[in-house]
mmCIF file of C-alpha atoms in Angstrom:
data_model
loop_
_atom_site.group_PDB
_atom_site.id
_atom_site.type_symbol
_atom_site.label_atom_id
_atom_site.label_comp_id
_atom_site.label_asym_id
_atom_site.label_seq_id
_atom_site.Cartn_x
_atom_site.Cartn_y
_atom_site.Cartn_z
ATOM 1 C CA UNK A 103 16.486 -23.407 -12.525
ATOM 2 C CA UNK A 104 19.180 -26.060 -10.918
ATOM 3 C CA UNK A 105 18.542 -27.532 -7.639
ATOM 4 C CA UNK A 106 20.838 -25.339 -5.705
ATOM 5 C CA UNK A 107 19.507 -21.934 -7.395
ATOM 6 C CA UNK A 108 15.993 -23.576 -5.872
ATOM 7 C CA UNK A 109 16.939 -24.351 -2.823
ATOM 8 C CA UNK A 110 18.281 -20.812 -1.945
ATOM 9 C CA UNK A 111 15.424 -19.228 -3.492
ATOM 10 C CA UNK A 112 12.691 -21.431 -0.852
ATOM 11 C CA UNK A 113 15.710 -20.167 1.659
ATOM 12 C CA UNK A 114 15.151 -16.653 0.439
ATOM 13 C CA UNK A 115 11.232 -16.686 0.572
ATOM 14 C CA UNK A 116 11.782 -18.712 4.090
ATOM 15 C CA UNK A 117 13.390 -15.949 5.679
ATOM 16 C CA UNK A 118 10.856 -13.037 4.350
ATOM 17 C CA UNK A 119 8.011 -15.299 5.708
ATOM 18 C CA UNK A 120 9.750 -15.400 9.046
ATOM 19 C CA UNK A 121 10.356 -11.633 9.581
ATOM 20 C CA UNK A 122 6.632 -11.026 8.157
ATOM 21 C CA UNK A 123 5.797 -12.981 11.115
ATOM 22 C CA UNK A 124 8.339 -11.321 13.883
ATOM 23 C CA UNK A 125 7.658 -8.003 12.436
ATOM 24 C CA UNK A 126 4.071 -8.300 13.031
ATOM 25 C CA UNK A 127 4.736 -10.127 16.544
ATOM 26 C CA UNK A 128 7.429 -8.013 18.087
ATOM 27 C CA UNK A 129 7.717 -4.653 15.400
ATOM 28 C CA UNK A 130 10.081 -4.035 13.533
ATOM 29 C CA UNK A 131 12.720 -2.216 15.622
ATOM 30 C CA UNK A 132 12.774 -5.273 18.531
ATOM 31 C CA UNK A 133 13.188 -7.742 15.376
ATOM 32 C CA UNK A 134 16.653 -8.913 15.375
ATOM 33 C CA UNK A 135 18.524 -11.042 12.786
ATOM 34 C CA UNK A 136 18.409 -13.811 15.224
ATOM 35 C CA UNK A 137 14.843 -13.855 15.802
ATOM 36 C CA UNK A 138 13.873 -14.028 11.962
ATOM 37 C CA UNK A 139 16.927 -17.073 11.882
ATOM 38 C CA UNK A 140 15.088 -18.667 14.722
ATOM 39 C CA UNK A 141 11.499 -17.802 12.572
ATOM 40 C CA UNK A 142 12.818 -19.122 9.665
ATOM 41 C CA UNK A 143 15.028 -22.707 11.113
ATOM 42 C CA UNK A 144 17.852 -21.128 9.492
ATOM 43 C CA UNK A 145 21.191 -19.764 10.521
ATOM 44 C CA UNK A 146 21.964 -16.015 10.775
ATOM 45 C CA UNK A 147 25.008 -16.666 8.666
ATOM 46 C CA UNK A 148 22.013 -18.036 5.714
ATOM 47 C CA UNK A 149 20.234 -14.814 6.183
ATOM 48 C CA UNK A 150 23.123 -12.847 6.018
ATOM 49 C CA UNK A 151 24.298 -15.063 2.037
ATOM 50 C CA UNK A 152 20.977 -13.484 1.180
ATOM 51 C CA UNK A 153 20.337 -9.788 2.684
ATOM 52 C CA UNK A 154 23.362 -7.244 3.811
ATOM 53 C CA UNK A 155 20.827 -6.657 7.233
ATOM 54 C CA UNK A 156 17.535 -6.259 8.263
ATOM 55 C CA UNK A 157 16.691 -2.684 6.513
ATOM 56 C CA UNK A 158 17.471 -5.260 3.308
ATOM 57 C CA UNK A 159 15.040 -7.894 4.399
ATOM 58 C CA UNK A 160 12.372 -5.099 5.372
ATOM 59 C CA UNK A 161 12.955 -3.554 1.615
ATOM 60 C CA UNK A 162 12.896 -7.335 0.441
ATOM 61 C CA UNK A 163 9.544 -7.769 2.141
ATOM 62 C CA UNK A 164 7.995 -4.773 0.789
ATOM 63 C CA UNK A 165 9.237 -5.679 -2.602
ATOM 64 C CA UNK A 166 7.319 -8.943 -2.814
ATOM 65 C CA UNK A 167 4.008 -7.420 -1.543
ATOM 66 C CA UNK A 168 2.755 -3.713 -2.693
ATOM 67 C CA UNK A 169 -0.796 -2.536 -4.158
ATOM 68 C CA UNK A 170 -0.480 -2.521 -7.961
ATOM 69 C CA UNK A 171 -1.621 1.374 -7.569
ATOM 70 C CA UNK A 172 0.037 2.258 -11.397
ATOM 71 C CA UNK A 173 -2.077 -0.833 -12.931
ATOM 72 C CA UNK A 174 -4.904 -0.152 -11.016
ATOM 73 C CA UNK A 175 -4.524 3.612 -12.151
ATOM 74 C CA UNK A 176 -3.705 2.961 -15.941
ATOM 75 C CA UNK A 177 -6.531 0.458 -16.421
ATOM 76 C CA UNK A 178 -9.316 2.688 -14.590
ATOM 77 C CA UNK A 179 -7.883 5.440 -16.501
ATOM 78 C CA UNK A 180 -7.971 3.459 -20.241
ATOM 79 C CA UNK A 181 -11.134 2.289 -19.627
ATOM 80 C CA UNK A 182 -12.975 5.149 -17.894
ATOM 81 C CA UNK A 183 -10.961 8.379 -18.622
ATOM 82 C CA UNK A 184 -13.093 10.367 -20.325
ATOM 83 C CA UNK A 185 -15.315 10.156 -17.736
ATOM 84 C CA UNK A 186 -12.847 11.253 -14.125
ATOM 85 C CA UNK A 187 -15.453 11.043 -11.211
ATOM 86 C CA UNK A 188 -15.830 7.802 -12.081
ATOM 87 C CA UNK A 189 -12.797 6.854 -13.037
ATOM 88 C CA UNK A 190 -11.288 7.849 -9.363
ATOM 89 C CA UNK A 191 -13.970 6.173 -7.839
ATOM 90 C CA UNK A 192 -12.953 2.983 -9.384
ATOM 91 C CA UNK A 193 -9.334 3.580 -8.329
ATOM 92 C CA UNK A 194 -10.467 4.162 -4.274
ATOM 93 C CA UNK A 195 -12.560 1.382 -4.540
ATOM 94 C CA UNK A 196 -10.115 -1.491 -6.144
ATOM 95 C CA UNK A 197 -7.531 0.215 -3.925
ATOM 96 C CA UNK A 198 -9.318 -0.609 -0.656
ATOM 97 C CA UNK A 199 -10.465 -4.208 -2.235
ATOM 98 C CA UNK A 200 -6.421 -4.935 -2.153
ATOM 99 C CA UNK A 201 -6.470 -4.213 1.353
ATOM 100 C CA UNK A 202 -9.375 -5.748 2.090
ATOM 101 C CA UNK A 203 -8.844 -9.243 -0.064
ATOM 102 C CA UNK A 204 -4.863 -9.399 -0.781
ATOM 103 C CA UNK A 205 -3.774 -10.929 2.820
ATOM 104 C CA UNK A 206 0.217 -10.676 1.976
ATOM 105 C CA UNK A 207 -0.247 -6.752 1.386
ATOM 106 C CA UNK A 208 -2.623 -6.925 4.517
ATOM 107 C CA UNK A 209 -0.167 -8.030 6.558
ATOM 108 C CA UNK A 210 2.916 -5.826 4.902
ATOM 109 C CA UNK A 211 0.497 -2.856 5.084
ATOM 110 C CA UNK A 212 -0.559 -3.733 9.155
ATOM 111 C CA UNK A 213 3.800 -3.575 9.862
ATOM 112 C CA UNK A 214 4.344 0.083 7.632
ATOM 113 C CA UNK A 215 1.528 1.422 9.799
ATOM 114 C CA UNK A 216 1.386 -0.077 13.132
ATOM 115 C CA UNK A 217 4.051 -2.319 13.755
ATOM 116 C CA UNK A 218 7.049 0.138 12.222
ATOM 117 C CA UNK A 219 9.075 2.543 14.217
ATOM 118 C CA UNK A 220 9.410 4.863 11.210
ATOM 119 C CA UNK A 221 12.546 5.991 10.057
ATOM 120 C CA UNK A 222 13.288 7.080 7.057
ATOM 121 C CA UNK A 223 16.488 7.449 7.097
ATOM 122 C CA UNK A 224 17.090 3.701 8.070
ATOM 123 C CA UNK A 225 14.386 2.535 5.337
ATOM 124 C CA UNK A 226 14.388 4.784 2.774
ATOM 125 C CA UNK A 227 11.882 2.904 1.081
ATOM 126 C CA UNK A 228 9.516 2.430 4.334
ATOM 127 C CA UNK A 229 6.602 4.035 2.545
ATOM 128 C CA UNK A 230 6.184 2.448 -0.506
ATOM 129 C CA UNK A 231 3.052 0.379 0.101
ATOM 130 C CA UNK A 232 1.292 4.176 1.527
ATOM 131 C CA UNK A 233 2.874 6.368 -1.073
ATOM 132 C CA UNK A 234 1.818 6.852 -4.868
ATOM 133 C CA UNK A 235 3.990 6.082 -7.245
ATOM 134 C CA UNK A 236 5.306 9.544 -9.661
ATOM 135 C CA UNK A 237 3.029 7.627 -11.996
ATOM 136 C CA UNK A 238 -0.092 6.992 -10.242
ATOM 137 C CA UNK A 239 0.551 10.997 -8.865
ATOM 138 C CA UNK A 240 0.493 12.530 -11.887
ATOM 139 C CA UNK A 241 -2.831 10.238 -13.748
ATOM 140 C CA UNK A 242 -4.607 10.814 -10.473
ATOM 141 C CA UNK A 243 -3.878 14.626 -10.373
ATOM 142 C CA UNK A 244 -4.722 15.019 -13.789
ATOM 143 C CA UNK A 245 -7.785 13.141 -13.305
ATOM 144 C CA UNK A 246 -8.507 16.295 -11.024
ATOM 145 C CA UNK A 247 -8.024 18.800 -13.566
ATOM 146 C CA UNK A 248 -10.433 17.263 -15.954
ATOM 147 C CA UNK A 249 -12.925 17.810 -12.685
ATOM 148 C CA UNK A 250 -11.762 21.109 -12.075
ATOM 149 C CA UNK A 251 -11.974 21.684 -15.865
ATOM 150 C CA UNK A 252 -15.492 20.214 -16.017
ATOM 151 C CA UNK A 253 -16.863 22.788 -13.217
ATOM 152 C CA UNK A 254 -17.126 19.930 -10.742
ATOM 153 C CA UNK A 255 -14.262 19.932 -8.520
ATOM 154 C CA UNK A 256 -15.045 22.613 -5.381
ATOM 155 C CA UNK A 257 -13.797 26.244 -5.595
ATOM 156 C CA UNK A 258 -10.751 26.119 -2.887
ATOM 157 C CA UNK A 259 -9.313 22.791 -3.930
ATOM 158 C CA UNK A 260 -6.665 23.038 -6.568
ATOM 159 C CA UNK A 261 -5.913 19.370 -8.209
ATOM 160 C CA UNK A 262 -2.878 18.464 -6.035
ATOM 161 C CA UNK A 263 -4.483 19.652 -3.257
ATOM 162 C CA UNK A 264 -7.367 17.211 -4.311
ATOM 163 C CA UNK A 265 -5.136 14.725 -5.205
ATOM 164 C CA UNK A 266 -3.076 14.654 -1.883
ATOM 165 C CA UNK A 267 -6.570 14.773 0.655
ATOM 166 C CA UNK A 268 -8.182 12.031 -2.099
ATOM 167 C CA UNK A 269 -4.818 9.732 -1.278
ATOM 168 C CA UNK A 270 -4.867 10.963 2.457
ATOM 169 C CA UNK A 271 -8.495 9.639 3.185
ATOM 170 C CA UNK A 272 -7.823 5.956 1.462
ATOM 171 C CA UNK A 273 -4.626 5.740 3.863
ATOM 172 C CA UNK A 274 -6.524 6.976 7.038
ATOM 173 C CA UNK A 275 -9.488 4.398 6.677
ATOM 174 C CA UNK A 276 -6.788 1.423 6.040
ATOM 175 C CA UNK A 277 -4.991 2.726 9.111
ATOM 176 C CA UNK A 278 -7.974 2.879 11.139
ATOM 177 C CA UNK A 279 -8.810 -0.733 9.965
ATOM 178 C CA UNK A 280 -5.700 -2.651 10.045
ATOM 179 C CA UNK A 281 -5.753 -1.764 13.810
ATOM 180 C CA UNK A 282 -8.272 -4.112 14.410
ATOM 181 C CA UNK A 283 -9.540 -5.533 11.533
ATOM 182 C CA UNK A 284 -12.673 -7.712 13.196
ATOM 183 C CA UNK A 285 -14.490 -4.391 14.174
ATOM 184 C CA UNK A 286 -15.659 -3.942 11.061
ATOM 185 C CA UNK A 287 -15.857 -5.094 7.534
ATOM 186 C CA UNK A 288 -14.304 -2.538 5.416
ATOM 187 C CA UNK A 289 -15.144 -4.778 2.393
ATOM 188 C CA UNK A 290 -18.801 -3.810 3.061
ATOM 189 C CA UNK A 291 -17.850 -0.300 3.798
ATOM 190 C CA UNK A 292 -15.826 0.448 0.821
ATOM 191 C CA UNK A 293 -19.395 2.371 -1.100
ATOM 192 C CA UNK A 294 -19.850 4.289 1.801
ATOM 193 C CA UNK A 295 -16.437 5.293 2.158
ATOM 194 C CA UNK A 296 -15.641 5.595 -1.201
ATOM 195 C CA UNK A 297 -19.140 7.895 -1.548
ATOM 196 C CA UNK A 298 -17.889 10.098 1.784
ATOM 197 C CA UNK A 299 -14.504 10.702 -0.295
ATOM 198 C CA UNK A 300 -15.946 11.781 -3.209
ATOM 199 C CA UNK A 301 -18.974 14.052 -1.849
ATOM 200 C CA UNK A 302 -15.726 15.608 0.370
ATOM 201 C CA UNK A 303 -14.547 17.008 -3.065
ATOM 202 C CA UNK A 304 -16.558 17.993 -5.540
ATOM 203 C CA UNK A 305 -19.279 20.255 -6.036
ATOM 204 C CA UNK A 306 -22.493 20.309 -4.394
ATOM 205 C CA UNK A 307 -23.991 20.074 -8.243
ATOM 206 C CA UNK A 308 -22.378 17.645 -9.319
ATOM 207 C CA UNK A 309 -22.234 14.670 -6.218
#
């Protein structure tokens, strides 16, 4: 890599640390351009050689940081697939570790949930740190037919319906958290939570 090429890239990475900061300070709809250039001891026109606007540094910022969910799927799945209870408790539980111990997707995940005036149309891409990938969908889901085809998965869930309340209850405990994250440890609560989600759906016979 030349100098120059280096120097724009620490420019680059400059500027996504300052609107990780404003976004989390002010939100991201009262962020401006100028207040990231101020952040970042850089002029607007620098941000502007590097992103089209803001919806491009929020996108760039989300890029940089997410949850490997399809690794984290793939490798619980290779190693533990024949066996899906546990295999999807090994997925909630390294999802909410990531959370928990990855501070960059902390802090990305704290502006998607509380510090984002959500519009979609403006950031198309504005969920990707609380959505599953097509990927990680369709493991998990099938994860939930092996369940279902093992007798253990209860009578009025189908597998996406399991899949989407299985997703649903990881995203509300991280939102809950990331609110305030000194009232409680979620590290230490991750069994119990994990445990809650599970019991919530399978059978009786089989929890």
């Amino acid at each position: 890599m030349t100098r120059r090429k280096a120097d724009a890239e620490r420019t680059r990475e400059a500027i996504l640390d300052a609107a990780e900061t404003t976004f989390l300070a002010h939100g991201v709809a009262r962020t401006t351009l100028a207040h990231i250039a101020e952040a970042a001891g850089v002029t607007r026109g620098a941000i502007y050689w590097h992103f089209a606007d803001k919806a491009a540094v929020f996108d760039a910022l989300l890029e940089r940081v997410r949850i490997p969910l399809d690794e984290i799927v793939d490798e619980a799945v290779q190693r533990l697939g024949t066996e899906p209870v546990a295999c999807l408790r090994e997925i909630a539980q390294r999802s909410l570790a990531g959370i928990c111990h990855d501070l960059p997707l902390q802090r990305a995940a704290t502006i998607v949930l509380h510090r984002c005036e959500k519009l979609e149309d403006d950031h198309p891409r504005i969920s990707m740190i609380t959505r599953l990938s097509e990927h990680a969908e369709t493991r998990v889901e099938q994860l939930f037919e092996q369940i279902q085809q093992q007798g253990q998965l209860r009578a009025d869930l189908t597998p996406a319906n399991a899949r989407r309340q299985f997703h649903s209850f990881l995203i509300g405990n991280c939102f809950d958290w990331l609110q305030d994250t000194r009232q409680y440890s979620l590290d230490d609560a991750r069994d119990s939570i994990v445990e809650t989600l599970m019991r919530g759906l399978l059978t009786v016979s089989s929890r």
